[in-house]
Each structure stands twice: as C-alpha cells, then as structure tokens.
Amino acid sequence: MELSALTAISPVDGRYRKTAEPLAMFFSEFGLIRYRVLVEIEYFIALAGTGLKNMPVLDDQKKEKLRDVYRQFRPEQALEIKETEKTTNHDVKAVEYFVKERLKGLGLEKYSEFVHFGLTSQDINNTSVPLSVKEGHKAVLLPSLLLIAERLTELSKEWKEIPLLARTHGQPASPTRLGKEIFVFVERLHRQIQQWNAIPHSAKFGGATGNFNAHTVAYPEYDWLRFGNHFVDQILGLQRSQFTTQIEHYDNLAAYCDGLKRINTILLDLCRDIWTYVSMDYFKQKLKAGEIGSSAMPHKVNPIDFENAEGNLGIANALLEHLSAKLPVSRLQRDLTDSTVLRNIGVPFSHSLIAFSSIQKGLNKLILNQDALAADLNNNWAVAAEAIQTILRREGYPKPYEALKDLTRTNTAITRETLIAFIDTLQVSDEVKTELKNITPHNYTGVNPEFKL
C-alpha cells in the first residue's frame, strides 16, 4: 500500500498532517538527512580554516557553493542518500559518500578523505538533532505557543471586570473575576516558557569516545578542543559538552522535554477548565455553517477543540516522559538505544503542535454567556458569608465564624433577604450593618490586579 495521508499509520502524518507539516522540515527523515549534510559540510569548511598539512584550501566562492548543497537540498537528493544506504547499511556513511560526490563537482575530490575526518556517526547525529530541535523550537513550536499566551492575554483584559463564582473542591467559593482566572494561565505559561527558552541545546563532538583520539594522533600539535568548541558553539550555534562518551549525555535535551511537558500540563489544565465552563453554560461557541456537533443530537455543539487538545497533550507528555527518562541512560561508552528513540523526537513535538493549534481554534470560538455567570452568582449568596464574618472579626464581634456557619448550614437556600435579616439581628452599629448589606456575590471579588508580567 502506497504511503499517503490516508495510509499513514500515525495520525501525525495522516489525519493531522496539515497541522504538523511545519515540523517536517526539522524532524522528518528528510530533515535529519539535511541536517547531517549541513554538519558534514560545515565541518569540512572548518577544517579548511586550520591550515594543517594537506587540509582543504577553500576560497569564499567554494565555501558558498558547498553551503548551497544543504541550503538547496531537495527530496530527490535525500532519496539518493537512502539508495546508498541500502548498500552501506549505515545512514551517516551514506551521507558522507553523498558529500564526497559533491566535492567532485567542485574540483575538490583530492580533499575527499577530509569529509567526516576523525569523526564517528554520533558527532554528526548529536549535532544534527539538537540543531533541528533548536531551529524547530524557534521557527514553529515557540511562535505557536506564544499565540496562545497572546490570545489568553487578550481575553483576560476583555473579561477583566466580569465577576465569576469560584469553585474550590467543586463547591461554590469566594467570587473572583473571569479575566484574572484566565490570566493565571498566562503567568504560568510565561514563567515556564522563560525556563524552557533558557535550556541550552547541547551537542557532543569529539570522535569515537569523545577525546579527539583520531584527530590528535594525526595532528598532535593542534588544539582540537579549541577547534571543537569553536565549531559547535560559534559555527553551529549549539553548546558543546566537554566530557562525553561516544554520545551526548542528553541531560539538557531531557530538560527540554521536561520543560515542554510542564507547559503541556498547564495547557491541559486550561483545556479542562474551559471544557467545564462550557458545560456550565458560561461559554457558548461560535457556529460554523455545515459543521455537525453530534451525529445523533442536532442541538449539540461540542467543545471538541479542547478535547482534541487534551488528548494530544496527553500523548505528547507520555512520549516526552519516555524521552527524558531514557535518553540520559546509556551503557558504558554507548549503546544503540538512543538512536531509535531519537528518531521519534518529532512525534511528541507534533502532538504538542496539534494541541496548540486546537487550543487556538477553541479560544477563538468562545462566546461569553454573561447571563449564566450572573445567574450562578445570584443563586449562591452564601459565598458572601466569608465577607460578613471577616468584617465582624474586625469589629471584635464574638464568634462570627460560628454564627455564619450556623446560618449557612441550617438554611438550605441562602438569599439576599436571608442575609439582610441575619445582619439586622447583629449587635453592631448601623454603619457596619450598611457596610455588610452592600456586600454581594457580584462585588465581593477582591483586588483586580494589573494584567502584566
């Protein structure tokens, strides 16, 4: 069966291909091969700058033509590499042969043995993957996430003055404001995004066991540590790990996965809260002509965007959890388990992106049903009891908590009239009674903070 969006096993490349496609340039097989070609070529160019015996000599024109190989890399060239891999049975070696062939076209074949000079495949993989993560983060994941934070900020300000009956343990509690409750998620997201952005994208580069053995035996007088640090840090824009085995230890990549997992957990919390508000009729949803809510019940408009997001966030976090737990563990100087796991790095990112997209759609569909919020407040005058007993405490009234407790627990329905009648029995000044009678579930909402970070 020919592979297509209909025959793909994973919904990332099937049903949700259109949404996940922006990540394909970074995390597909094509993307991985392209990054490998990039690293091999930039390494070859970097060697040309050492001036060592028999090393390549390249003018600026030759360097740019070499860079054009990865800048203009096409799917048919990736297929050429995959065809070579059928013979080599080694993916990075196939990339090496591809680059050597490109040298011939530039009259550089005499330098071909300096392609992949002194390296092991993990020097290529452990720079290609973090580079793809860094660039995929900057180009796709982060902008999509920031759109959610931006929309939540807009809604927070729009709903800043809307009183809302809070619920703790599922029960009516001290009123709050809808805008503030939404901004809780804005602050949480921004704090975690700051931490996520600060995680370095680390890379391993140092030969078969991380010590530049082959480089040093060939050119013992050269400072290969300085070369490696400059190549990884300055040319590739990553951070070279100084002490490694054959592979990167992946601690920072694990931290990156954990950072995204925390962000996804915040968004999952948001989805469940919005879903609950929709179920309470606090929000309606914009209708789109032709869309079906239920195959059996014509009246339904389901909060499917938040449900879709919740499901995808769960899958993403399960995979991120495995990546962060597994990748830093490798037997002795290396085993192969990281290789097959790393090939899946784009899958949790894709499920995260699908969720981000669904949340954006869902937020843009929300229509505030202010009447439902007001009705809920009107039906729960008991929440003003906290305010009344607090003022009575201020006035030195004896056992105010107990008095309000008796009132609210012995009356099945507390109304405004119930509270006024109670207030009239209190041995306090008329001024205090007036103050107490002015408290309502609509105005007992505390401080309204400024929505800024």
CSV table of C-alpha atoms in Angstrom, one decimal:
chain,number,residue,atom,x,y,z
A,1,MET,CA,0.0,0.0,0.0
A,2,GLU,CA,1.5,3.3,-1.1
A,3,LEU,CA,2.1,5.8,1.7
A,4,SER,CA,-0.2,8.8,1.8
A,5,ALA,CA,-2.1,10.8,4.4
A,6,LEU,CA,-4.8,8.1,4.2
A,7,THR,CA,-2.5,5.1,4.6
A,8,ALA,CA,-0.1,6.5,7.2
A,9,ILE,CA,-0.2,4.6,10.5
A,10,SER,CA,0.5,7.7,12.6
A,11,PRO,CA,-2.2,10.4,12.6
A,12,VAL,CA,0.6,12.9,12.8
A,13,ASP,CA,1.4,12.1,9.2
A,14,GLY,CA,-2.2,11.1,8.3
A,15,ARG,CA,-5.2,13.0,9.7
A,16,TYR,CA,-3.2,15.8,11.2
A,17,ARG,CA,-0.6,16.1,8.5
A,18,LYS,CA,-1.6,19.6,7.5
A,19,THR,CA,-1.2,20.9,11.1
A,20,ALA,CA,2.0,19.0,11.9
A,21,GLU,CA,3.6,19.7,8.5
A,22,PRO,CA,5.6,22.8,9.6
A,23,LEU,CA,7.7,20.5,11.7
A,24,ALA,CA,8.5,18.1,8.8
A,25,MET,CA,11.5,20.3,7.7
A,26,PHE,CA,13.1,19.7,11.1
A,27,PHE,CA,12.1,16.2,12.3
A,28,SER,CA,11.3,14.1,9.3
A,29,GLU,CA,13.8,11.6,7.8
A,30,PHE,CA,14.4,14.2,5.1
A,31,GLY,CA,15.1,16.9,7.8
A,32,LEU,CA,17.5,14.7,9.7
A,33,ILE,CA,19.4,13.9,6.5
A,34,ARG,CA,19.6,17.5,5.6
A,35,TYR,CA,21.0,18.5,9.0
A,36,ARG,CA,23.6,15.7,8.7
A,37,VAL,CA,24.7,17.1,5.3
A,38,LEU,CA,24.9,20.6,6.8
A,39,VAL,CA,27.1,19.4,9.7
A,40,GLU,CA,29.4,17.4,7.4
A,41,ILE,CA,29.8,20.4,5.1
A,42,GLU,CA,30.4,22.9,7.8
A,43,TYR,CA,32.9,20.6,9.4
A,44,PHE,CA,34.8,20.3,6.1
A,45,ILE,CA,34.8,24.1,5.7
A,46,ALA,CA,36.0,24.5,9.3
A,47,LEU,CA,38.9,22.1,8.7
A,48,ALA,CA,39.9,24.2,5.7
A,49,GLY,CA,40.5,27.0,8.2
A,50,THR,CA,43.1,25.1,10.2
A,51,GLY,CA,45.9,25.4,7.7
A,52,LEU,CA,47.1,22.0,8.7
A,53,LYS,CA,49.1,19.7,6.4
A,54,ASN,CA,47.1,18.5,3.3
A,55,MET,CA,43.9,20.1,4.7
A,56,PRO,CA,41.4,21.6,2.2
A,57,VAL,CA,42.1,25.1,0.9
A,58,LEU,CA,38.9,26.9,0.1
A,59,ASP,CA,38.2,30.4,-1.2
A,60,ASP,CA,34.9,32.1,-0.3
A,61,GLN,CA,33.3,31.1,-3.5
A,62,LYS,CA,34.0,27.4,-3.0
A,63,LYS,CA,32.7,27.7,0.6
A,64,GLU,CA,29.4,29.2,-0.6
A,65,LYS,CA,29.0,26.6,-3.3
A,66,LEU,CA,29.5,23.9,-0.7
A,67,ARG,CA,26.9,25.5,1.6
A,68,ASP,CA,24.5,25.6,-1.3
A,69,VAL,CA,24.4,21.8,-1.2
A,70,TYR,CA,22.5,21.9,2.1
A,71,ARG,CA,20.8,25.2,1.5
A,72,GLN,CA,19.3,23.8,-1.7
A,73,PHE,CA,18.9,20.2,-0.5
A,74,ARG,CA,16.0,18.5,-2.2
A,75,PRO,CA,13.9,15.3,-1.5
A,76,GLU,CA,15.4,13.6,-4.5
A,77,GLN,CA,18.9,14.1,-3.0
A,78,ALA,CA,17.7,12.5,0.2
A,79,LEU,CA,16.4,9.6,-1.8
A,80,GLU,CA,19.9,9.3,-3.4
A,81,ILE,CA,21.4,9.0,0.1
A,82,LYS,CA,18.7,6.4,1.1
A,83,GLU,CA,19.6,4.4,-2.0
A,84,THR,CA,23.3,4.4,-1.0
A,85,GLU,CA,22.3,3.3,2.5
A,86,LYS,CA,20.8,0.1,1.0
A,87,THR,CA,24.4,-0.8,0.3
A,88,THR,CA,26.2,0.7,3.3
A,89,ASN,CA,23.5,-0.3,5.8
A,90,HIS,CA,24.7,2.8,7.6
A,91,ASP,CA,22.8,6.1,7.3
A,92,VAL,CA,25.6,8.5,8.2
A,93,LYS,CA,28.2,6.8,6.0
A,94,ALA,CA,25.7,7.2,3.1
A,95,VAL,CA,25.7,11.0,3.9
A,96,GLU,CA,29.5,11.0,3.9
A,97,TYR,CA,29.6,9.4,0.4
A,98,PHE,CA,27.0,11.9,-0.8
A,99,VAL,CA,29.1,14.9,0.3
A,100,LYS,CA,32.2,13.3,-1.3
A,101,GLU,CA,30.4,13.1,-4.6
A,102,ARG,CA,29.6,16.8,-4.4
A,103,LEU,CA,33.3,17.7,-3.9
A,104,LYS,CA,34.0,16.1,-7.3
A,105,GLY,CA,31.7,18.6,-9.0
A,106,LEU,CA,33.6,21.5,-7.4
A,107,GLY,CA,37.1,20.1,-8.2
A,108,LEU,CA,37.8,19.3,-4.6
A,109,GLU,CA,38.0,15.5,-4.9
A,110,LYS,CA,41.6,15.4,-3.7
A,111,TYR,CA,40.3,16.5,-0.3
A,112,SER,CA,37.5,14.0,-0.1
A,113,GLU,CA,39.1,12.0,2.8
A,114,PHE,CA,38.7,15.0,5.0
A,115,VAL,CA,35.0,14.6,4.8
A,116,HIS,CA,34.0,13.1,8.2
A,117,PHE,CA,37.7,13.2,9.1
A,118,GLY,CA,38.3,11.7,12.6
A,119,LEU,CA,34.6,11.5,13.4
A,120,THR,CA,32.1,8.9,14.4
A,121,SER,CA,28.5,9.0,13.3
A,122,GLN,CA,27.4,10.4,16.7
A,123,ASP,CA,29.4,13.5,16.1
A,124,ILE,CA,27.0,14.1,13.2
A,125,ASN,CA,23.8,12.9,14.9
A,126,ASN,CA,24.5,14.6,18.2
A,127,THR,CA,24.9,17.9,16.4
A,128,SER,CA,22.2,17.4,13.8
A,129,VAL,CA,19.4,16.6,16.3
A,130,PRO,CA,20.0,19.4,18.8
A,131,LEU,CA,20.3,21.8,15.8
A,132,SER,CA,16.9,20.6,14.5
A,133,VAL,CA,15.4,21.0,17.9
A,134,LYS,CA,16.8,24.5,18.3
A,135,GLU,CA,15.6,25.7,14.9
A,136,GLY,CA,12.2,23.8,15.1
A,137,HIS,CA,11.7,25.4,18.5
A,138,LYS,CA,12.4,28.9,17.2
A,139,ALA,CA,10.5,28.6,13.9
A,140,VAL,CA,7.4,26.6,14.9
A,141,LEU,CA,6.9,25.5,18.5
A,142,LEU,CA,7.6,28.7,20.3
A,143,PRO,CA,5.6,31.0,18.0
A,144,SER,CA,2.6,28.7,18.1
A,145,LEU,CA,2.7,28.6,21.9
A,146,LEU,CA,3.1,32.4,22.2
A,147,LEU,CA,0.0,32.8,20.1
A,148,ILE,CA,-2.0,31.0,22.8
A,149,ALA,CA,-0.4,33.2,25.5
A,150,GLU,CA,-1.2,36.3,23.5
A,151,ARG,CA,-4.9,35.3,22.9
A,152,LEU,CA,-5.3,34.4,26.6
A,153,THR,CA,-3.9,37.8,27.5
A,154,GLU,CA,-6.4,39.5,25.2
A,155,LEU,CA,-9.3,37.5,26.7
A,156,SER,CA,-8.1,38.3,30.2
A,157,LYS,CA,-8.3,42.0,29.5
A,158,GLU,CA,-11.6,41.7,27.7
A,159,TRP,CA,-13.1,39.9,30.7
A,160,LYS,CA,-11.3,41.8,33.4
A,161,GLU,CA,-14.4,43.1,35.1
A,162,ILE,CA,-16.6,40.0,34.8
A,163,PRO,CA,-17.4,38.5,38.2
A,164,LEU,CA,-17.3,34.8,38.4
A,165,LEU,CA,-18.4,32.3,41.0
A,166,ALA,CA,-15.2,30.4,42.0
A,167,ARG,CA,-15.4,26.7,42.8
A,168,THR,CA,-13.0,25.0,45.1
A,169,HIS,CA,-13.4,21.3,45.5
A,170,GLY,CA,-16.2,21.7,43.0
A,171,GLN,CA,-18.2,23.7,45.5
A,172,PRO,CA,-19.2,27.4,45.4
A,173,ALA,CA,-16.5,29.6,46.9
A,174,SER,CA,-15.4,33.2,47.2
A,175,PRO,CA,-16.2,35.0,43.9
A,176,THR,CA,-13.4,36.0,41.6
A,177,ARG,CA,-13.1,37.6,38.1
A,178,LEU,CA,-13.0,35.7,34.9
A,179,GLY,CA,-10.2,37.8,33.5
A,180,LYS,CA,-8.0,37.1,36.5
A,181,GLU,CA,-8.7,33.4,36.3
A,182,ILE,CA,-7.6,33.3,32.6
A,183,PHE,CA,-4.5,35.3,33.4
A,184,VAL,CA,-3.5,32.7,35.9
A,185,PHE,CA,-2.6,30.6,32.9
A,186,VAL,CA,-0.9,33.5,31.1
A,187,GLU,CA,1.5,33.9,34.0
A,188,ARG,CA,2.1,30.2,34.4
A,189,LEU,CA,2.9,29.8,30.7
A,190,HIS,CA,5.2,32.8,30.5
A,191,ARG,CA,7.2,31.6,33.6
A,192,GLN,CA,7.7,28.1,32.1
A,193,ILE,CA,8.4,29.5,28.6
A,194,GLN,CA,11.2,31.6,30.1
A,195,GLN,CA,12.7,28.5,31.7
A,196,TRP,CA,12.2,26.4,28.6
A,197,ASN,CA,13.9,29.0,26.4
A,198,ALA,CA,16.9,29.1,28.8
A,199,ILE,CA,17.8,25.4,28.4
A,200,PRO,CA,21.0,25.1,26.3
A,201,HIS,CA,20.9,23.0,23.1
A,202,SER,CA,23.9,20.8,23.9
A,203,ALA,CA,25.9,18.7,21.4
A,204,LYS,CA,28.6,16.1,21.5
A,205,PHE,CA,31.6,16.5,19.2
A,206,GLY,CA,34.9,14.7,19.9
A,207,GLY,CA,35.4,11.5,18.0
A,208,ALA,CA,34.7,7.8,18.8
A,209,THR,CA,34.8,8.2,22.6
A,210,GLY,CA,34.7,11.9,23.0
A,211,ASN,CA,38.5,12.5,23.3
A,212,PHE,CA,39.5,13.6,19.7
A,213,ASN,CA,41.7,10.4,19.6
A,214,ALA,CA,41.9,10.2,15.8
A,215,HIS,CA,42.4,14.0,15.4
A,216,THR,CA,45.2,14.1,17.9
A,217,VAL,CA,47.1,11.1,16.5
A,218,ALA,CA,47.0,12.7,13.1
A,219,TYR,CA,47.8,16.2,14.2
A,220,PRO,CA,49.2,16.0,17.8
A,221,GLU,CA,50.3,19.6,18.0
A,222,TYR,CA,46.9,21.1,17.1
A,223,ASP,CA,44.4,22.3,19.8
A,224,TRP,CA,41.4,20.1,18.9
A,225,LEU,CA,39.5,21.1,22.0
A,226,ARG,CA,39.5,24.7,20.9
A,227,PHE,CA,38.6,23.7,17.4
A,228,GLY,CA,35.6,21.6,18.6
A,229,ASN,CA,34.4,24.3,20.9
A,230,HIS,CA,34.5,26.9,18.2
A,231,PHE,CA,32.9,24.6,15.6
A,232,VAL,CA,30.0,23.6,17.8
A,233,ASP,CA,29.5,26.9,19.8
A,234,GLN,CA,30.2,29.5,17.1
A,235,ILE,CA,29.6,27.9,13.8
A,236,LEU,CA,26.6,25.6,14.6
A,237,GLY,CA,25.3,27.8,17.4
A,238,LEU,CA,25.0,25.0,19.9
A,239,GLN,CA,26.8,24.3,23.2
A,240,ARG,CA,29.5,21.7,23.2
A,241,SER,CA,29.5,19.3,26.1
A,242,GLN,CA,33.1,19.0,27.3
A,243,PHE,CA,33.1,15.5,28.8
A,244,THR,CA,31.2,12.8,26.9
A,245,THR,CA,31.3,9.2,25.9
A,246,GLN,CA,30.6,8.4,22.2
A,247,ILE,CA,27.3,10.1,22.6
A,248,GLU,CA,25.9,13.3,24.1
A,249,HIS,CA,24.6,12.6,27.6
A,250,TYR,CA,21.3,14.3,26.6
A,251,ASP,CA,20.7,15.9,30.0
A,252,ASN,CA,19.7,19.2,28.5
A,253,LEU,CA,17.6,17.6,25.9
A,254,ALA,CA,15.8,15.7,28.7
A,255,ALA,CA,15.4,19.1,30.5
A,256,TYR,CA,13.9,20.5,27.2
A,257,CYS,CA,11.4,17.6,27.0
A,258,ASP,CA,10.5,18.1,30.7
A,259,GLY,CA,10.1,21.8,30.1
A,260,LEU,CA,7.7,21.2,27.2
A,261,LYS,CA,5.9,18.6,29.3
A,262,ARG,CA,5.3,21.2,32.1
A,263,ILE,CA,3.9,23.7,29.5
A,264,ASN,CA,1.7,21.0,28.1
A,265,THR,CA,0.4,20.2,31.5
A,266,ILE,CA,-0.5,23.8,32.1
A,267,LEU,CA,-2.4,23.8,28.8
A,268,LEU,CA,-4.1,20.5,29.7
A,269,ASP,CA,-5.3,22.2,32.9
A,270,LEU,CA,-6.6,25.1,30.8
A,271,CYS,CA,-8.5,22.8,28.5
A,272,ARG,CA,-10.2,21.1,31.3
A,273,ASP,CA,-11.2,24.4,32.9
A,274,ILE,CA,-12.6,25.8,29.7
A,275,TRP,CA,-14.4,22.5,29.0
A,276,THR,CA,-16.0,22.7,32.4
A,277,TYR,CA,-17.0,26.3,31.9
A,278,VAL,CA,-18.6,25.3,28.6
A,279,SER,CA,-20.5,22.5,30.3
A,280,MET,CA,-21.8,25.1,32.9
A,281,ASP,CA,-23.0,27.2,30.0
A,282,TYR,CA,-20.6,30.0,30.9
A,283,PHE,CA,-19.4,29.9,27.3
A,284,LYS,CA,-21.2,29.4,24.0
A,285,GLN,CA,-19.3,28.5,20.9
A,286,LYS,CA,-19.3,30.2,17.5
A,287,LEU,CA,-21.1,28.1,14.9
A,288,LYS,CA,-19.7,27.3,11.5
A,289,ALA,CA,-22.1,26.5,8.7
A,290,GLY,CA,-22.2,22.9,7.8
A,291,GLU,CA,-20.4,21.6,10.9
A,292,ILE,CA,-22.0,18.7,12.9
A,293,GLY,CA,-21.8,18.6,16.7
A,294,SER,CA,-23.3,15.1,17.1
A,295,SER,CA,-24.4,12.5,14.5
A,296,ALA,CA,-27.5,11.8,16.6
A,297,MET,CA,-28.3,15.0,18.5
A,298,PRO,CA,-28.8,18.0,16.2
A,299,HIS,CA,-28.7,20.6,19.1
A,300,LYS,CA,-25.2,19.8,20.2
A,301,VAL,CA,-22.1,22.0,19.8
A,302,ASN,CA,-19.3,20.1,21.5
A,303,PRO,CA,-16.1,21.6,22.9
A,304,ILE,CA,-14.1,19.3,20.5
A,305,ASP,CA,-11.1,21.6,20.1
A,306,PHE,CA,-10.3,21.5,23.8
A,307,GLU,CA,-11.0,17.7,23.9
A,308,ASN,CA,-8.7,17.2,20.9
A,309,ALA,CA,-6.0,19.3,22.5
A,310,GLU,CA,-6.3,17.4,25.8
A,311,GLY,CA,-5.9,14.0,24.1
A,312,ASN,CA,-2.9,15.2,22.0
A,313,LEU,CA,-1.2,16.8,25.1
A,314,GLY,CA,-1.5,13.5,26.9
A,315,ILE,CA,0.1,11.6,24.1
A,316,ALA,CA,2.9,14.2,23.8
A,317,ASN,CA,3.6,14.1,27.5
A,318,ALA,CA,3.8,10.3,27.6
A,319,LEU,CA,6.4,10.4,24.9
A,320,LEU,CA,8.3,13.3,26.4
A,321,GLU,CA,8.4,11.5,29.7
A,322,HIS,CA,10.0,8.5,28.0
A,323,LEU,CA,12.5,10.6,26.1
A,324,SER,CA,13.6,12.5,29.2
A,325,ALA,CA,13.9,9.3,31.3
A,326,LYS,CA,15.5,7.1,28.7
A,327,LEU,CA,17.9,9.3,26.7
A,328,PRO,CA,20.4,10.2,29.6
A,329,VAL,CA,20.9,6.5,30.3
A,330,SER,CA,23.4,4.5,28.1
A,331,ARG,CA,25.6,1.5,28.9
A,332,LEU,CA,29.3,2.4,29.3
A,333,GLN,CA,30.6,4.5,26.4
A,334,ARG,CA,27.4,3.9,24.4
A,335,ASP,CA,24.7,1.6,23.3
A,336,LEU,CA,22.3,2.0,20.4
A,337,THR,CA,19.1,2.6,22.3
A,338,ASP,CA,19.3,6.3,22.0
A,339,SER,CA,19.3,6.1,18.2
A,340,THR,CA,15.9,4.6,17.6
A,341,VAL,CA,14.4,6.8,20.4
A,342,LEU,CA,15.8,10.0,18.9
A,343,ARG,CA,14.1,9.2,15.6
A,344,ASN,CA,10.8,9.8,17.4
A,345,ILE,CA,11.8,13.2,18.7
A,346,GLY,CA,9.4,14.9,16.3
A,347,VAL,CA,6.4,12.9,17.3
A,348,PRO,CA,5.7,14.5,20.8
A,349,PHE,CA,6.5,17.9,19.3
A,350,SER,CA,4.0,17.2,16.6
A,351,HIS,CA,1.3,16.1,19.0
A,352,SER,CA,2.1,19.3,21.0
A,353,LEU,CA,1.7,21.4,17.9
A,354,ILE,CA,-1.6,19.8,17.0
A,355,ALA,CA,-2.8,20.6,20.6
A,356,PHE,CA,-1.6,24.2,20.3
A,357,SER,CA,-3.5,24.6,17.1
A,358,SER,CA,-6.7,23.1,18.6
A,359,ILE,CA,-6.5,25.4,21.6
A,360,GLN,CA,-6.1,28.5,19.4
A,361,LYS,CA,-9.2,27.4,17.4
A,362,GLY,CA,-11.1,26.7,20.6
A,363,LEU,CA,-10.3,30.0,22.2
A,364,ASN,CA,-11.3,31.9,19.1
A,365,LYS,CA,-14.7,30.2,19.1
A,366,LEU,CA,-15.7,31.2,22.7
A,367,ILE,CA,-18.6,33.5,23.3
A,368,LEU,CA,-19.1,34.7,26.8
A,369,ASN,CA,-22.6,33.9,28.3
A,370,GLN,CA,-22.6,36.6,30.9
A,371,ASP,CA,-26.2,35.9,31.9
A,372,ALA,CA,-25.2,32.4,33.0
A,373,LEU,CA,-22.3,33.7,35.2
A,374,ALA,CA,-24.6,36.3,36.8
A,375,ALA,CA,-27.3,33.7,37.5
A,376,ASP,CA,-24.8,31.4,39.2
A,377,LEU,CA,-23.7,34.3,41.4
A,378,ASN,CA,-27.4,35.2,42.2
A,379,ASN,CA,-28.0,31.6,43.2
A,380,ASN,CA,-25.1,31.5,45.7
A,381,TRP,CA,-25.5,34.3,48.2
A,382,ALA,CA,-23.9,32.0,50.8
A,383,VAL,CA,-20.5,32.9,49.4
A,384,ALA,CA,-20.9,36.4,51.0
A,385,ALA,CA,-20.7,34.7,54.4
A,386,GLU,CA,-16.9,34.9,54.4
A,387,ALA,CA,-17.0,38.6,53.8
A,388,ILE,CA,-19.6,39.2,56.6
A,389,GLN,CA,-17.7,37.1,59.2
A,390,THR,CA,-14.4,38.8,58.3
A,391,ILE,CA,-15.8,42.3,58.9
A,392,LEU,CA,-17.4,41.0,62.2
A,393,ARG,CA,-13.9,39.8,63.2
A,394,ARG,CA,-12.6,43.3,62.5
A,395,GLU,CA,-15.3,44.7,64.8
A,396,GLY,CA,-14.5,42.3,67.6
A,397,TYR,CA,-17.8,40.5,67.3
A,398,PRO,CA,-17.9,37.3,69.4
A,399,LYS,CA,-17.5,34.1,67.4
A,400,PRO,CA,-18.5,35.5,64.0
A,401,TYR,CA,-17.4,32.4,62.1
A,402,GLU,CA,-19.6,30.1,64.1
A,403,ALA,CA,-22.6,32.5,63.7
A,404,LEU,CA,-22.3,32.4,59.9
A,405,LYS,CA,-21.6,28.7,59.9
A,406,ASP,CA,-24.9,28.1,61.8
A,407,LEU,CA,-26.7,30.4,59.4
A,408,THR,CA,-25.4,28.9,56.2
A,409,ARG,CA,-25.6,25.3,57.2
A,410,THR,CA,-29.1,25.4,58.7
A,411,ASN,CA,-30.6,27.2,55.7
A,412,THR,CA,-30.9,25.2,52.5
A,413,ALA,CA,-31.3,28.3,50.4
A,414,ILE,CA,-29.4,31.5,51.4
A,415,THR,CA,-30.7,34.6,49.6
A,416,ARG,CA,-30.0,38.3,49.8
A,417,GLU,CA,-33.1,38.6,52.0
A,418,THR,CA,-31.8,35.8,54.3
A,419,LEU,CA,-28.5,37.7,54.8
A,420,ILE,CA,-30.2,41.0,55.4
A,421,ALA,CA,-32.5,39.5,58.0
A,422,PHE,CA,-29.5,38.0,59.7
A,423,ILE,CA,-27.5,41.2,59.6
A,424,ASP,CA,-30.4,43.1,61.2
A,425,THR,CA,-30.1,40.8,64.3
A,426,LEU,CA,-26.4,41.6,64.8
A,427,GLN,CA,-25.3,43.8,67.7
A,428,VAL,CA,-23.3,46.1,65.6
A,429,SER,CA,-23.6,49.8,64.5
A,430,ASP,CA,-25.9,50.9,61.8
A,431,GLU,CA,-22.9,51.9,59.8
A,432,VAL,CA,-21.4,48.4,59.9
A,433,LYS,CA,-24.8,46.9,59.1
A,434,THR,CA,-25.0,49.1,56.0
A,435,GLU,CA,-21.5,48.0,55.0
A,436,LEU,CA,-22.5,44.4,55.4
A,437,LYS,CA,-25.7,44.8,53.4
A,438,ASN,CA,-23.7,46.3,50.5
A,439,ILE,CA,-21.7,43.0,50.0
A,440,THR,CA,-23.0,40.9,47.1
A,441,PRO,CA,-21.6,37.9,45.2
A,442,HIS,CA,-21.0,40.3,42.3
A,443,ASN,CA,-18.8,42.8,44.1
A,444,TYR,CA,-17.0,40.5,46.6
A,445,THR,CA,-14.2,39.8,44.2
A,446,GLY,CA,-11.1,41.1,45.9
A,447,VAL,CA,-8.3,43.0,44.2
A,448,ASN,CA,-8.3,43.3,40.4
A,449,PRO,CA,-4.6,43.2,39.6
A,450,GLU,CA,-3.0,44.8,36.5
A,451,PHE,CA,-2.5,42.2,33.8
A,452,LYS,CA,1.1,42.4,33.0
A,453,LEU,CA,4.2,40.2,33.5
